[in-house]
PDB file of C-alpha atoms in Angstrom:
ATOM      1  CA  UNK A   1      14.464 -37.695 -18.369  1.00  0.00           C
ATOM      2  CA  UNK A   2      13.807 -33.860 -18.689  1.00  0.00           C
ATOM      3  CA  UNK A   3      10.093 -34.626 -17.788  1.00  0.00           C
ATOM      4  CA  UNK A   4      11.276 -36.366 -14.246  1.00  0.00           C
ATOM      5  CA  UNK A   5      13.134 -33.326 -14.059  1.00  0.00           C
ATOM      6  CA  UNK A   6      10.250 -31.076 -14.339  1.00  0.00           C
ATOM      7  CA  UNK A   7       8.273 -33.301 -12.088  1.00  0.00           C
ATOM      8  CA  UNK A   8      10.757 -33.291  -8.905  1.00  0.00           C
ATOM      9  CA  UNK A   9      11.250 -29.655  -9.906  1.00  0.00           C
ATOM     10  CA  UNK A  10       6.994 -28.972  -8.863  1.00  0.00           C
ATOM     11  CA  UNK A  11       6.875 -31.415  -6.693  1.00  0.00           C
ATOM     12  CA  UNK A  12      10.064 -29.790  -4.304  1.00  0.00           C
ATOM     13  CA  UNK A  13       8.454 -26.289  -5.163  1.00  0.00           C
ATOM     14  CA  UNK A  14       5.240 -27.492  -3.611  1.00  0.00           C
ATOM     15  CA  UNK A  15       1.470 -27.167  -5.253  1.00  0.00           C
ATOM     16  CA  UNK A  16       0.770 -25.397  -8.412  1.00  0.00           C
ATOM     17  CA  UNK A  17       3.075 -22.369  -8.968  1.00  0.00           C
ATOM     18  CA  UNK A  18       6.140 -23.254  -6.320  1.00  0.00           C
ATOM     19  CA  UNK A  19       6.304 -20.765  -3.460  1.00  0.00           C
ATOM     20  CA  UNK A  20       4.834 -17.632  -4.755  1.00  0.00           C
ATOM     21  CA  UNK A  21       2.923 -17.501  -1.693  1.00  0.00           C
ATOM     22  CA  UNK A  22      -0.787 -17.298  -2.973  1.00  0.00           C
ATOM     23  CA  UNK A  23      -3.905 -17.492  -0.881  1.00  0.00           C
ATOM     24  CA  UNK A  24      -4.994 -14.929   2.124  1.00  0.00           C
ATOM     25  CA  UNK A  25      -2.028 -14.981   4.406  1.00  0.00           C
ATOM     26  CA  UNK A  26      -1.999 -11.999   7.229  1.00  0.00           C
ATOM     27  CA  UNK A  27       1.284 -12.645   8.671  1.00  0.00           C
ATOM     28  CA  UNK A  28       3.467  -9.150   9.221  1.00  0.00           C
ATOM     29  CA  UNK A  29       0.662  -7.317   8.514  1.00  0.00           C
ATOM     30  CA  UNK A  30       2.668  -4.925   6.477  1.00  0.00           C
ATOM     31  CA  UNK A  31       3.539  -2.678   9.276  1.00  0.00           C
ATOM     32  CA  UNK A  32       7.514  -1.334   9.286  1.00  0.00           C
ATOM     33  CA  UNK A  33       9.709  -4.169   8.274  1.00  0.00           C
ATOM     34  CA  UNK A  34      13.403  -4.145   6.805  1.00  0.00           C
ATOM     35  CA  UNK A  35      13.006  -1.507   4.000  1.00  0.00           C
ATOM     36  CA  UNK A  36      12.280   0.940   7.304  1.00  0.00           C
ATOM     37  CA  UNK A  37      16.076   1.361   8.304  1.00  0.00           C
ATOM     38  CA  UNK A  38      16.841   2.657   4.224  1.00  0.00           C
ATOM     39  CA  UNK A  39      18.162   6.227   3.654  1.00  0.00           C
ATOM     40  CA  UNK A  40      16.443   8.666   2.383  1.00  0.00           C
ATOM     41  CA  UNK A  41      16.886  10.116  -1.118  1.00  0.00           C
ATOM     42  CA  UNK A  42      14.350  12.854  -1.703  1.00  0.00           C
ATOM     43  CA  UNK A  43      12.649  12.976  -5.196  1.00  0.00           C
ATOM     44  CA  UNK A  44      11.187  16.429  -5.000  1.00  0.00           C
ATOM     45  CA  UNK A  45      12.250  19.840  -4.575  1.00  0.00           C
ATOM     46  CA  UNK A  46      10.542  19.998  -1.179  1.00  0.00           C
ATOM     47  CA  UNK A  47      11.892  16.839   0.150  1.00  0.00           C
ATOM     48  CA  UNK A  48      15.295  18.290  -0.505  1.00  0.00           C
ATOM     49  CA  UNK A  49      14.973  21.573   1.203  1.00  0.00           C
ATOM     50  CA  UNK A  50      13.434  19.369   4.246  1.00  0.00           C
ATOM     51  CA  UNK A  51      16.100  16.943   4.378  1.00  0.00           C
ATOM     52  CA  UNK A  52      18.670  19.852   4.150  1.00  0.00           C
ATOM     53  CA  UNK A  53      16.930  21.870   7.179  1.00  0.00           C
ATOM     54  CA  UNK A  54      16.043  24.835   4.917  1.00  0.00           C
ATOM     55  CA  UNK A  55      12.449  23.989   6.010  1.00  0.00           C
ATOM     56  CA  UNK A  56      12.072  24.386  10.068  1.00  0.00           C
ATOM     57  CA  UNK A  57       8.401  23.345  10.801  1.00  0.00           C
ATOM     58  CA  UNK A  58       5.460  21.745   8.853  1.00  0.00           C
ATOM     59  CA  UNK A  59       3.622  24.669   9.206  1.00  0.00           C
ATOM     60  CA  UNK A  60       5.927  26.312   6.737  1.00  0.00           C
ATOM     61  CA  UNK A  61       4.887  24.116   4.097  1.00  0.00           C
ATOM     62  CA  UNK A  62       0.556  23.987   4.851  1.00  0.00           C
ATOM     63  CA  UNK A  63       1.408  28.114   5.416  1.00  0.00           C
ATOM     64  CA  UNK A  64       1.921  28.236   1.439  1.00  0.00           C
ATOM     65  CA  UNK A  65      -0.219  25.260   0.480  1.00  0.00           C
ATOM     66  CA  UNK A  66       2.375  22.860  -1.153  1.00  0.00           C
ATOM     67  CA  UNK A  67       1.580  20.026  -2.004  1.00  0.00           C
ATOM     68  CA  UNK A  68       3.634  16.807  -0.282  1.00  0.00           C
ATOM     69  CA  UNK A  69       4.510  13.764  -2.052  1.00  0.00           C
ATOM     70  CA  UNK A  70       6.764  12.049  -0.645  1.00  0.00           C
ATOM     71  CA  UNK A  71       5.840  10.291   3.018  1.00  0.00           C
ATOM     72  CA  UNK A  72       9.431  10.928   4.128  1.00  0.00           C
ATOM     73  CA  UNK A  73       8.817  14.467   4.766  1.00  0.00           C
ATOM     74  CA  UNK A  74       6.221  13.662   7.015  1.00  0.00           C
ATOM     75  CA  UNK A  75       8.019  11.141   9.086  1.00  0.00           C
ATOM     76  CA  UNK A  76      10.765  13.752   9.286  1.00  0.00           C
ATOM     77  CA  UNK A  77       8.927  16.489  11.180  1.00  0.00           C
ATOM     78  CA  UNK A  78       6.080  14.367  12.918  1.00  0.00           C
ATOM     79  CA  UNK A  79       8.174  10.513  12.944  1.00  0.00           C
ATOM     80  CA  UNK A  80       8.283   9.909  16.812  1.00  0.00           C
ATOM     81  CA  UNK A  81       4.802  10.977  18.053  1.00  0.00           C
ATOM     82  CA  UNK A  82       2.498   9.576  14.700  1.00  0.00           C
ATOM     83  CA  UNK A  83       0.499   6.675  15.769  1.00  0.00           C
ATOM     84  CA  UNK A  84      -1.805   4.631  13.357  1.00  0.00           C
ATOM     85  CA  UNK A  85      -4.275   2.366  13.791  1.00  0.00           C
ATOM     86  CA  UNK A  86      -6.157   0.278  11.078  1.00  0.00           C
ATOM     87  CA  UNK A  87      -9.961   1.119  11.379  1.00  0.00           C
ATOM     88  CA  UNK A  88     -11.233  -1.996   8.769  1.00  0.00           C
ATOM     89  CA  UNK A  89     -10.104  -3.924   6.033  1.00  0.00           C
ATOM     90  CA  UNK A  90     -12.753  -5.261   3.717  1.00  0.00           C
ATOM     91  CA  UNK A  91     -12.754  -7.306   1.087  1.00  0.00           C
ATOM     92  CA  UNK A  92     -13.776  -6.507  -2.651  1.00  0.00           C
ATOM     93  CA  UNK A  93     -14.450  -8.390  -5.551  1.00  0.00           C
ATOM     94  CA  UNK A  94     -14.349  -8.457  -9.700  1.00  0.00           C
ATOM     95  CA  UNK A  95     -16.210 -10.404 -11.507  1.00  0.00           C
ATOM     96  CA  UNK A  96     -14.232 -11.476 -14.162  1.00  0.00           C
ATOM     97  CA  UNK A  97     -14.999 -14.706 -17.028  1.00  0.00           C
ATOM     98  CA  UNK A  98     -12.907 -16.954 -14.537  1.00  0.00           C
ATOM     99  CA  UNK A  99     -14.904 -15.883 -11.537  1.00  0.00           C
ATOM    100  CA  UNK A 100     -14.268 -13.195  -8.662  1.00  0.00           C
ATOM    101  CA  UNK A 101     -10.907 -12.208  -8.038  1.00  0.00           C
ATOM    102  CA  UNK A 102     -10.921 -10.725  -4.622  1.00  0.00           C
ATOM    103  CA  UNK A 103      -8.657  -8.001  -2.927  1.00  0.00           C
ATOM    104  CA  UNK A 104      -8.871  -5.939   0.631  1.00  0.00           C
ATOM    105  CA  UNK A 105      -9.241  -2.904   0.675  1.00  0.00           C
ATOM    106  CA  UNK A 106      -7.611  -1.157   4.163  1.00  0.00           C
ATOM    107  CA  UNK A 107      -8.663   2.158   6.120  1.00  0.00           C
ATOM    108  CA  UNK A 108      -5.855   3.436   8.135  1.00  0.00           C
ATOM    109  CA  UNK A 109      -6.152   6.675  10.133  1.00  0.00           C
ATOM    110  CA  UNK A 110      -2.770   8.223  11.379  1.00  0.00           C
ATOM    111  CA  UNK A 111      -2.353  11.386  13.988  1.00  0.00           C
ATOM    112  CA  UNK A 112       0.221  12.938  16.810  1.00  0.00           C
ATOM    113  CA  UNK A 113      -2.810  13.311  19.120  1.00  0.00           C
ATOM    114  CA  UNK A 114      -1.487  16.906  18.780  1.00  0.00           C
ATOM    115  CA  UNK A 115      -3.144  18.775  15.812  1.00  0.00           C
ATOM    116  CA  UNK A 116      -2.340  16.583  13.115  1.00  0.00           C
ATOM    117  CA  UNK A 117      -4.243  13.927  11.488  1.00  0.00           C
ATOM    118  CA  UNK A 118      -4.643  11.610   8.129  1.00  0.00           C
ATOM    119  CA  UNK A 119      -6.640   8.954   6.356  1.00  0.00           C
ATOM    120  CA  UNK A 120      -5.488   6.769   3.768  1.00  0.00           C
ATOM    121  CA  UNK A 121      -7.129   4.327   1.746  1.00  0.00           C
ATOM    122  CA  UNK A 122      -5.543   1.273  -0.202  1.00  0.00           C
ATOM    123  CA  UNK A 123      -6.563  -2.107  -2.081  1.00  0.00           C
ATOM    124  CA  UNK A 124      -4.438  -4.872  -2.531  1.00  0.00           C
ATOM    125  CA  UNK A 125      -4.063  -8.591  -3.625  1.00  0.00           C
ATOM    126  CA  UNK A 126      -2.719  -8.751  -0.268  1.00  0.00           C
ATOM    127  CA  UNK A 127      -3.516  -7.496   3.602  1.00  0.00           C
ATOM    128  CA  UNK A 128      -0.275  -6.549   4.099  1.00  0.00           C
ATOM    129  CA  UNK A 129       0.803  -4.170   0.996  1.00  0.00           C
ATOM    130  CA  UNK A 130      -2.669  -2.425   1.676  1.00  0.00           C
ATOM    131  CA  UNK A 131      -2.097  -1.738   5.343  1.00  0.00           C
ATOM    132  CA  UNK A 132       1.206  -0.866   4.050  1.00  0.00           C
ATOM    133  CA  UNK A 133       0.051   1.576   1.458  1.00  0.00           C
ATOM    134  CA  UNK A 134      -2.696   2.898   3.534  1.00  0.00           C
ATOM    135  CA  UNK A 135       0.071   4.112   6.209  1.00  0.00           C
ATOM    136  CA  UNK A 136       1.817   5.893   3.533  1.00  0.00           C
ATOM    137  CA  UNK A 137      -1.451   7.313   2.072  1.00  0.00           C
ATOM    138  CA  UNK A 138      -2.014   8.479   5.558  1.00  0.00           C
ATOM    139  CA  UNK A 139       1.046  10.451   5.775  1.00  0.00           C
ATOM    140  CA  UNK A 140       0.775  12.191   2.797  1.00  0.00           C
ATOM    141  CA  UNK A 141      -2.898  13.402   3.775  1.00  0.00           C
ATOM    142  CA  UNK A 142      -2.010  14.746   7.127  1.00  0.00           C
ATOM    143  CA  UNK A 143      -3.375  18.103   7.555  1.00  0.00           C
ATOM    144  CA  UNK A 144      -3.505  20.562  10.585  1.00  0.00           C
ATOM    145  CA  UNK A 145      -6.207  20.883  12.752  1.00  0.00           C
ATOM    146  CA  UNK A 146      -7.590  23.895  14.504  1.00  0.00           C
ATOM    147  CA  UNK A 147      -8.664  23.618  17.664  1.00  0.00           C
ATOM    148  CA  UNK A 148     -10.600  26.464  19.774  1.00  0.00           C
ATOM    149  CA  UNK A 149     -12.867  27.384  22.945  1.00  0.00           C
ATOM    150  CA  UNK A 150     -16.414  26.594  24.275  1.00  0.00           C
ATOM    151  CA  UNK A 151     -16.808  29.718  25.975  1.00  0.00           C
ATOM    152  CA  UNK A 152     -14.164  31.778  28.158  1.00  0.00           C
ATOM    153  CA  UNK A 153     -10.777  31.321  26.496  1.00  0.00           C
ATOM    154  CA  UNK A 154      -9.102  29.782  29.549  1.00  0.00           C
ATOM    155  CA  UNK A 155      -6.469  27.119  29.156  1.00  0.00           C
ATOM    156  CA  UNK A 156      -5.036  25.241  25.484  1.00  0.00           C
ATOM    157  CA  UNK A 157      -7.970  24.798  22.740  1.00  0.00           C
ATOM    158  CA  UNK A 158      -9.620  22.238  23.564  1.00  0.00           C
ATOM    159  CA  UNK A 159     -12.807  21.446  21.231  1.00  0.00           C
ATOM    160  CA  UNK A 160     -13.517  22.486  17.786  1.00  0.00           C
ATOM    161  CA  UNK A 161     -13.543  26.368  17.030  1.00  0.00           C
ATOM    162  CA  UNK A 162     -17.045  26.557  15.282  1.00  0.00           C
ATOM    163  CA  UNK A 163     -19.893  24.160  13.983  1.00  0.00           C
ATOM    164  CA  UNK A 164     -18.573  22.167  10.955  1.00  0.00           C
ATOM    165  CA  UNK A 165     -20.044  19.616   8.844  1.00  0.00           C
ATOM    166  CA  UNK A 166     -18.800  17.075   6.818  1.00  0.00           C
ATOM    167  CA  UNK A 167     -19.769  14.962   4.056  1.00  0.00           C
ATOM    168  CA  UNK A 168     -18.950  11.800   1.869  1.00  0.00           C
ATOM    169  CA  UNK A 169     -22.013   9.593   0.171  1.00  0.00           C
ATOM    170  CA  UNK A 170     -25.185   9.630   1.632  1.00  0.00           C
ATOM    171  CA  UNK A 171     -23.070   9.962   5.241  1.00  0.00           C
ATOM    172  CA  UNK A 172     -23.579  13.583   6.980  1.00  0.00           C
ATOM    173  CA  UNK A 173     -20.921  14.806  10.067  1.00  0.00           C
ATOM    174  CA  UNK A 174     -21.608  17.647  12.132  1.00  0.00           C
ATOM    175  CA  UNK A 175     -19.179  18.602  14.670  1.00  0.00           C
ATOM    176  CA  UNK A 176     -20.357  20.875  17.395  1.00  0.00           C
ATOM    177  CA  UNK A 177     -18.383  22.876  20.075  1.00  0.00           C
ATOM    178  CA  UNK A 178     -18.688  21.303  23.836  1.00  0.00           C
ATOM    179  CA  UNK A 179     -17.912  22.727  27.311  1.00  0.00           C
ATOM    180  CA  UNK A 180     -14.520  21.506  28.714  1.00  0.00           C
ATOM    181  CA  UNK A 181     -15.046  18.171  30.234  1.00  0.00           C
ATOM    182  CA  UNK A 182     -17.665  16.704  28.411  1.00  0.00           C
ATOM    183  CA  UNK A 183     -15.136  14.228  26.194  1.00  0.00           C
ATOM    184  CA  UNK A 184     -15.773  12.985  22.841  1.00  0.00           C
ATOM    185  CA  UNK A 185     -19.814  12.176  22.336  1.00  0.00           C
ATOM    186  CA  UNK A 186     -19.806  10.239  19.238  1.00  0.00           C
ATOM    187  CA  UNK A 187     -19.677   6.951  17.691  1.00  0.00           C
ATOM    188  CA  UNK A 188     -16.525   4.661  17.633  1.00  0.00           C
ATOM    189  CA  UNK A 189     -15.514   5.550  14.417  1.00  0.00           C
ATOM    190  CA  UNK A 190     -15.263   9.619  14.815  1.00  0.00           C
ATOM    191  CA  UNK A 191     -14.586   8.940  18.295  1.00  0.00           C
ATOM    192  CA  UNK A 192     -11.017   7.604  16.791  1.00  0.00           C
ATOM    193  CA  UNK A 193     -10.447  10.252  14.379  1.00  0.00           C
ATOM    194  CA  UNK A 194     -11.374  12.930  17.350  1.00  0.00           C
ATOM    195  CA  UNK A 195      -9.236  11.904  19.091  1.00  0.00           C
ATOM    196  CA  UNK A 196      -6.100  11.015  17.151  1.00  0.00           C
ATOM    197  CA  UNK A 197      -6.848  14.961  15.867  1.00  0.00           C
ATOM    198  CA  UNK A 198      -5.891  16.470  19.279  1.00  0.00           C
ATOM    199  CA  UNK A 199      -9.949  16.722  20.232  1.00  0.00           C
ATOM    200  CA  UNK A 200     -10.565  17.035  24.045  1.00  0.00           C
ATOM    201  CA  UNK A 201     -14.469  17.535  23.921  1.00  0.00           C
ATOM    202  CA  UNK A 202     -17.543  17.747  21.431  1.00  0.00           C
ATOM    203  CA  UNK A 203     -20.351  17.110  20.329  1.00  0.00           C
ATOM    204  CA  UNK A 204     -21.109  15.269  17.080  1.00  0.00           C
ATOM    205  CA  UNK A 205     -24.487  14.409  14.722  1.00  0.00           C
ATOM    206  CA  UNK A 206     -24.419  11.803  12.019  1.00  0.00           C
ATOM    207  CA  UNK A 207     -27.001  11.193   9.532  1.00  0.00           C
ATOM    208  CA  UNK A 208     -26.940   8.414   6.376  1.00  0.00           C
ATOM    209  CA  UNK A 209     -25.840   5.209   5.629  1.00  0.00           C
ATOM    210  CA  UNK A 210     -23.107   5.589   9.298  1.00  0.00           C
ATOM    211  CA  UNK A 211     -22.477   1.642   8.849  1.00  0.00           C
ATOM    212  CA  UNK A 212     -20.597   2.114   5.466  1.00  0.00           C
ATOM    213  CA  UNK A 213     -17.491   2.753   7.748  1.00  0.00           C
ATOM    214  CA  UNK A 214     -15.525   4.265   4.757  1.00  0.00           C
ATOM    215  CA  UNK A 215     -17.631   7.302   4.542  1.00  0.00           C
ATOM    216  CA  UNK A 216     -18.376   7.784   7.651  1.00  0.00           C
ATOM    217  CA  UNK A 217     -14.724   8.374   8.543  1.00  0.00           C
ATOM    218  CA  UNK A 218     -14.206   9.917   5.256  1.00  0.00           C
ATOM    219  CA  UNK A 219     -16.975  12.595   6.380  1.00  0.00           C
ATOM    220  CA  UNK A 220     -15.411  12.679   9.724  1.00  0.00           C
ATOM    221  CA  UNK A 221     -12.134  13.577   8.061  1.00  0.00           C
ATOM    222  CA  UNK A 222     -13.449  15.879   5.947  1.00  0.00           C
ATOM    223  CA  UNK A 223     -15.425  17.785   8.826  1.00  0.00           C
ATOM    224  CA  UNK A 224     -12.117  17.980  10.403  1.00  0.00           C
ATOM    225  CA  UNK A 225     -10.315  19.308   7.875  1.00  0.00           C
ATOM    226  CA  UNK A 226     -12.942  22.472   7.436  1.00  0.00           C
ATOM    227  CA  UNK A 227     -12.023  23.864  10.922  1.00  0.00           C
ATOM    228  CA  UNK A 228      -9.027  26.019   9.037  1.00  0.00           C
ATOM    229  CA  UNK A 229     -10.862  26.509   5.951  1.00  0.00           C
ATOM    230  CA  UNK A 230     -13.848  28.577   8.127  1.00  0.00           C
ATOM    231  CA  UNK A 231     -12.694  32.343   8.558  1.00  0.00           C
ATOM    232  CA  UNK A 232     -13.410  33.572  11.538  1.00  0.00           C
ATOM    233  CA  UNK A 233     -12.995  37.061  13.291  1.00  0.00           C
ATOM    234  CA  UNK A 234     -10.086  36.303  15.420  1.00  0.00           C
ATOM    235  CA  UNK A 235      -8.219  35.499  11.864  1.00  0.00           C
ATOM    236  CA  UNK A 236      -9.456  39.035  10.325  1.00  0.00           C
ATOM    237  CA  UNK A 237      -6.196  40.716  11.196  1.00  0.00           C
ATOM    238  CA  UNK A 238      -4.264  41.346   7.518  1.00  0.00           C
ATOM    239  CA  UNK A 239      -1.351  38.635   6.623  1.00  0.00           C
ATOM    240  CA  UNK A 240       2.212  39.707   5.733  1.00  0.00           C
ATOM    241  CA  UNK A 241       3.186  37.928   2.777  1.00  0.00           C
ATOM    242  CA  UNK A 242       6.651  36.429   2.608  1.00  0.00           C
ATOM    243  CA  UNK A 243       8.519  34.435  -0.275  1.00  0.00           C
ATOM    244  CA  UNK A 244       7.730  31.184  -0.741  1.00  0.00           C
ATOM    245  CA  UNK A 245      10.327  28.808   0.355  1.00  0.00           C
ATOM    246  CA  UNK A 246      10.945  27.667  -3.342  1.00  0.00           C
ATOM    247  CA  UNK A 247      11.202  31.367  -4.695  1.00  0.00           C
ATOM    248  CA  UNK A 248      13.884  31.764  -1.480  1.00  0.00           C
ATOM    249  CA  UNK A 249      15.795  29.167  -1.949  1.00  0.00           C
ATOM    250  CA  UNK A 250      15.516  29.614  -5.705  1.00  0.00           C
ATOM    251  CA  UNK A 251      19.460  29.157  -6.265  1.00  0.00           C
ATOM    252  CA  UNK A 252      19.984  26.309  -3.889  1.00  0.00           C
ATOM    253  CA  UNK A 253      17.850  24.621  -6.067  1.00  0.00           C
ATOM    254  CA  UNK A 254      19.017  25.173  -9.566  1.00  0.00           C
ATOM    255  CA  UNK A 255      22.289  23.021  -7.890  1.00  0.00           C
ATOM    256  CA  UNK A 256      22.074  19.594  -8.939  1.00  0.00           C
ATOM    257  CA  UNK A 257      21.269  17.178  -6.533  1.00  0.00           C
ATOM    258  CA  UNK A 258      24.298  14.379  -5.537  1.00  0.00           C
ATOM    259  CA  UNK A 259      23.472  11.331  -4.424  1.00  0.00           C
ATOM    260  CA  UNK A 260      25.987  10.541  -1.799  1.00  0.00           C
ATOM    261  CA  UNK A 261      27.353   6.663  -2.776  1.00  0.00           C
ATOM    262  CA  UNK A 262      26.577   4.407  -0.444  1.00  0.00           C
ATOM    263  CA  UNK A 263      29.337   3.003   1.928  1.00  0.00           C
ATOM    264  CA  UNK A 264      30.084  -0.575   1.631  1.00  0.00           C
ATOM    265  CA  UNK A 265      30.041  -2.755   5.096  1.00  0.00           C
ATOM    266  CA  UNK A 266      32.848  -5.097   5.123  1.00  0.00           C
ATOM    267  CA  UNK A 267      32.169  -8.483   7.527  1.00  0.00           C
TER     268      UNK A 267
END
């Protein structure tokens, strides 16, 4: 009797293993979903003085380099005007003694079109989570971009400020200043980046292995992200230092946090 049981038990359950949903499916695709509309409870010391307005603007926080870990903090100064877009997901195997066991791996770039922009990177059993972690991966490498002139300084920045290069494996990314109107002269794959990053015009060179699409946005990225670390004369002029937002709000702080209970719904 108990092994009929266990019989009509698999055989209602379906194949091998019941309904735990194995194999390659790419429905939902991981983006958003019903854990989006959950409240907030910030882990770190600079998600609470975000959530609690002590911080204003994201600049305050790249202004004294401090590092952001949760995605949340992101979403609350930049939520409305992020866009992301999934540039490839590959997949990768193990060999292991019982054969390959495969995952994807997913590249998601995320920007405002406005002078912000990130790349993430995640590998999953399944297309989904990675997309899904890739998004948040995203958010918490968003970094400001600087934007500057061709020639005359006539109008909003629209091109990069100076030469930069970027690199990742054997893949080489030079970014070059253009005259207004020229748009973005690249490949696809920059071209994306570029423009996500707030870029009206330039000029780009590429050299390596540009079909490994990883590092070539990686290098892209990374090119990017050197247009604020290049000191340049307009930036000569001496900087004021003021207290760091956790040295001002030192005693707000030291508080313990409360985690407001949650109301119940009654139907």
């Amino acid at each position: 009797k108990q092994w009929y049981q266990r019989r009509v038990a698999i055989t209602a359950g379906g194949s091998r293993g019941g309904s735990r949903g194995r194999g390659r499916g790419r429905g939902n695709r991981g983006r958003g979903g019903a854990g989006d509309s959950k409240e907030w409870y910030p882990c770190t010391k600079l998600g609470r003085l975000v959530k609690d307005g002590m911080i204003k603007k994201i600049e305050e926080i790249y202004l004294f380099s401090l590092p952001i870990k949760e995605a949340e903090i992101i979403d609350f100064f930049l939520g409305s005007k992020l866009k992301d877009e999934v540039l490839k997901i590959m997949p990768v195997q193990k060999q292991t003694r019982a054969g390959q066991r495969t995952r994807f791996k997913a590249f998601v770039a995320i920007g405002d079109y406005d002078g912000h922009i990130g790349l993430g990177v995640k590998c999953s059993k399944e297309v989904a989570t990675a997309i899904r972690g890739a998004i948040i991966l995203a958010k918490l490498s968003v970094i400001p971009v600087r934007r500057g002139y061709w020639g005359n300084k006539i109008g909003m920045p629209h091109t990069v400020p100076c030469k930069v290069t970027g690199k990742c494996g054997s893949v080489l990314v030079r970014l070059v200043p253009a005259p207004r109107g020229t748009g973005l002269v690249s490949a696809p794959v920059p071209k994306k980046l570029l423009n996500m990053a707030g870029f009206e015009d330039c000029y780009t060179c590429a050299t390596g292995q540009t079909a490994t699409l990883g590092n070539f946005a990686k290098a892209t990225f990374a090119a990017i992200a050197a247009t604020y670390a290049y000191l340049t004369p307009d930036m000569w002029s001496p900087t004021v230092f003021t207290n760091s937002p956790y040295q001002e709000y030192t005693d707000y702080l030291a508080k313990p946090f409360v985690k407001q209970p949650k109301k119940e719904v009654k139907y």
